[in-house]
PDB file of C-alpha atoms in Angstrom:
ATOM      1  CA  MET W  21     102.912 135.350 207.990  1.00  0.00           C
ATOM      2  CA  ALA W  22     103.844 133.370 211.482  1.00  0.00           C
ATOM      3  CA  GLN W  23     102.515 136.766 213.336  1.00  0.00           C
ATOM      4  CA  ILE W  24      99.291 136.018 211.811  1.00  0.00           C
ATOM      5  CA  ILE W  25      98.869 132.895 212.411  1.00  0.00           C
ATOM      6  CA  ASP W  26      99.391 133.284 215.874  1.00  0.00           C
ATOM      7  CA  PHE W  27      97.498 136.176 216.759  1.00  0.00           C
ATOM      8  CA  ALA W  28      94.545 134.215 215.383  1.00  0.00           C
ATOM      9  CA  GLU W  29      95.235 131.414 217.508  1.00  0.00           C
ATOM     10  CA  ILE W  30      95.275 133.551 220.172  1.00  0.00           C
ATOM     11  CA  ARG W  31      92.256 134.817 219.726  1.00  0.00           C
ATOM     12  CA  GLY W  32      90.960 131.431 218.907  1.00  0.00           C
ATOM     13  CA  ALA W  33      91.822 130.485 222.537  1.00  0.00           C
ATOM     14  CA  ARG W  34      90.306 133.446 223.967  1.00  0.00           C
ATOM     15  CA  GLU W  35      87.197 132.731 222.540  1.00  0.00           C
ATOM     16  CA  ALA W  36      86.897 129.240 223.717  1.00  0.00           C
ATOM     17  CA  GLN W  37      87.571 129.979 226.830  1.00  0.00           C
ATOM     18  CA  ARG W  38      84.877 132.609 227.327  1.00  0.00           C
ATOM     19  CA  ALA W  39      82.453 129.953 225.742  1.00  0.00           C
ATOM     20  CA  ALA W  40      83.586 127.796 228.909  1.00  0.00           C
ATOM     21  CA  VAL W  41      82.912 129.922 230.993  1.00  0.00           C
ATOM     22  CA  LEU W  42      79.709 131.177 229.637  1.00  0.00           C
ATOM     23  CA  GLU W  43      78.890 126.886 229.665  1.00  0.00           C
ATOM     24  CA  ARG W  44      79.930 126.868 233.188  1.00  0.00           C
ATOM     25  CA  ARG W  45      77.559 129.654 234.756  1.00  0.00           C
ATOM     26  CA  SER W  46      75.100 128.088 232.716  1.00  0.00           C
ATOM     27  CA  LEU W  47      75.518 124.764 234.016  1.00  0.00           C
ATOM     28  CA  GLU W  48      76.022 126.376 237.977  1.00  0.00           C
ATOM     29  CA  ASP W  49      71.989 128.531 236.628  1.00  0.00           C
ATOM     30  CA  ALA W  50      70.820 125.519 235.986  1.00  0.00           C
ATOM     31  CA  VAL W  51      72.041 123.038 239.207  1.00  0.00           C
ATOM     32  CA  GLU W  52      70.059 126.117 240.755  1.00  0.00           C
ATOM     33  CA  THR W  53      67.059 125.778 239.504  1.00  0.00           C
ATOM     34  CA  ILE W  54      67.035 122.496 240.291  1.00  0.00           C
ATOM     35  CA  ARG W  55      68.032 122.074 243.488  1.00  0.00           C
ATOM     36  CA  VAL W  56      64.991 125.583 244.323  1.00  0.00           C
ATOM     37  CA  ASN W  57      62.765 122.862 242.575  1.00  0.00           C
ATOM     38  CA  LEU W  58      64.167 119.636 244.669  1.00  0.00           C
ATOM     39  CA  ALA W  59      63.513 121.306 247.583  1.00  0.00           C
ATOM     40  CA  ALA W  60      59.839 122.988 246.615  1.00  0.00           C
ATOM     41  CA  VAL W  61      58.752 119.423 245.570  1.00  0.00           C
ATOM     42  CA  ILE W  62      60.014 118.221 249.666  1.00  0.00           C
ATOM     43  CA  GLU W  63      58.192 121.421 251.045  1.00  0.00           C
ATOM     44  CA  ARG W  64      54.706 119.911 249.474  1.00  0.00           C
ATOM     45  CA  LEU W  65      55.766 116.685 249.930  1.00  0.00           C
ATOM     46  CA  ARG W  66      54.895 117.613 253.938  1.00  0.00           C
ATOM     47  CA  TYR W  67      51.512 117.936 252.694  1.00  0.00           C
ATOM     48  CA  CYS W  68      50.729 116.229 250.539  1.00  0.00           C
ATOM     49  CA  SER W  69      47.750 113.019 250.099  1.00  0.00           C
ATOM     50  CA  GLY W  70      47.908 109.471 249.762  1.00  0.00           C
ATOM     51  CA  ALA W  71      48.127 110.070 245.629  1.00  0.00           C
ATOM     52  CA  GLU W  72      49.782 113.176 245.171  1.00  0.00           C
ATOM     53  CA  ARG W  73      52.760 111.391 247.717  1.00  0.00           C
ATOM     54  CA  ASN W  74      53.739 108.881 244.194  1.00  0.00           C
ATOM     55  CA  GLU W  75      53.794 111.535 242.049  1.00  0.00           C
ATOM     56  CA  LEU W  76      56.210 114.080 243.884  1.00  0.00           C
ATOM     57  CA  LEU W  77      58.641 111.161 245.034  1.00  0.00           C
ATOM     58  CA  GLY W  78      59.436 110.670 241.689  1.00  0.00           C
ATOM     59  CA  ARG W  79      59.929 113.838 240.799  1.00  0.00           C
ATOM     60  CA  MET W  80      62.746 113.720 243.789  1.00  0.00           C
ATOM     61  CA  GLU W  81      64.159 111.074 242.310  1.00  0.00           C
ATOM     62  CA  LYS W  82      64.078 112.862 238.715  1.00  0.00           C
ATOM     63  CA  LEU W  83      66.128 115.668 239.732  1.00  0.00           C
ATOM     64  CA  SER W  84      68.102 114.824 242.982  1.00  0.00           C
ATOM     65  CA  ALA W  85      69.507 112.616 239.597  1.00  0.00           C
ATOM     66  CA  MET W  86      69.926 114.973 237.575  1.00  0.00           C
ATOM     67  CA  LEU W  87      71.526 117.237 240.936  1.00  0.00           C
ATOM     68  CA  ARG W  88      73.697 114.946 241.013  1.00  0.00           C
ATOM     69  CA  TYR W  89      75.121 114.541 237.300  1.00  0.00           C
ATOM     70  CA  GLY W  90      74.714 119.107 237.323  1.00  0.00           C
ATOM     71  CA  ILE W  91      77.502 118.439 239.995  1.00  0.00           C
ATOM     72  CA  LEU W  92      79.873 116.266 238.251  1.00  0.00           C
ATOM     73  CA  LEU W  93      80.104 118.483 235.579  1.00  0.00           C
ATOM     74  CA  LEU W  94      80.272 120.657 237.689  1.00  0.00           C
ATOM     75  CA  ASP W  95      83.274 119.281 239.819  1.00  0.00           C
ATOM     76  CA  GLY W  96      84.696 117.322 236.418  1.00  0.00           C
ATOM     77  CA  PRO W  97      88.175 118.156 235.566  1.00  0.00           C
ATOM     78  CA  ALA W  98      89.294 121.564 235.963  1.00  0.00           C
ATOM     79  CA  ASP W  99      91.007 122.025 232.436  1.00  0.00           C
ATOM     80  CA  ARG W 100      87.395 121.324 231.154  1.00  0.00           C
ATOM     81  CA  TRP W 101      86.398 125.042 231.667  1.00  0.00           C
ATOM     82  CA  THR W 102      89.703 126.358 231.951  1.00  0.00           C
ATOM     83  CA  GLY W 103      90.393 125.705 228.434  1.00  0.00           C
ATOM     84  CA  GLY W 104      93.732 124.621 229.533  1.00  0.00           C
TER      85      GLY W 104
END
C-alpha cells in the first residue's frame, strides 16, 4: 500500500512541475508580447501629433507597468517554477 501512495505522490509532483514549466513559458510569452507592443508604441510616438501623444504616453505607462510586473514574476524565487 505504501508503494501505491509513493507512486501517487511522485506522479503528483511531476504533474505540478510540468504545470509550473508551462506557466513560466506562458509568462515569458506574455512578457515578450508586452515588450514588442511597448516598442511599437515608442516607434509610433516618434511620428505622432500632440493629441495622439497623450494617448500613447498613457499606453506606455500601462505597458511598462505590466512589463515590470511580469519581469518581477519571472525573476522571483526559483522554487516557484520547480515545485521545490
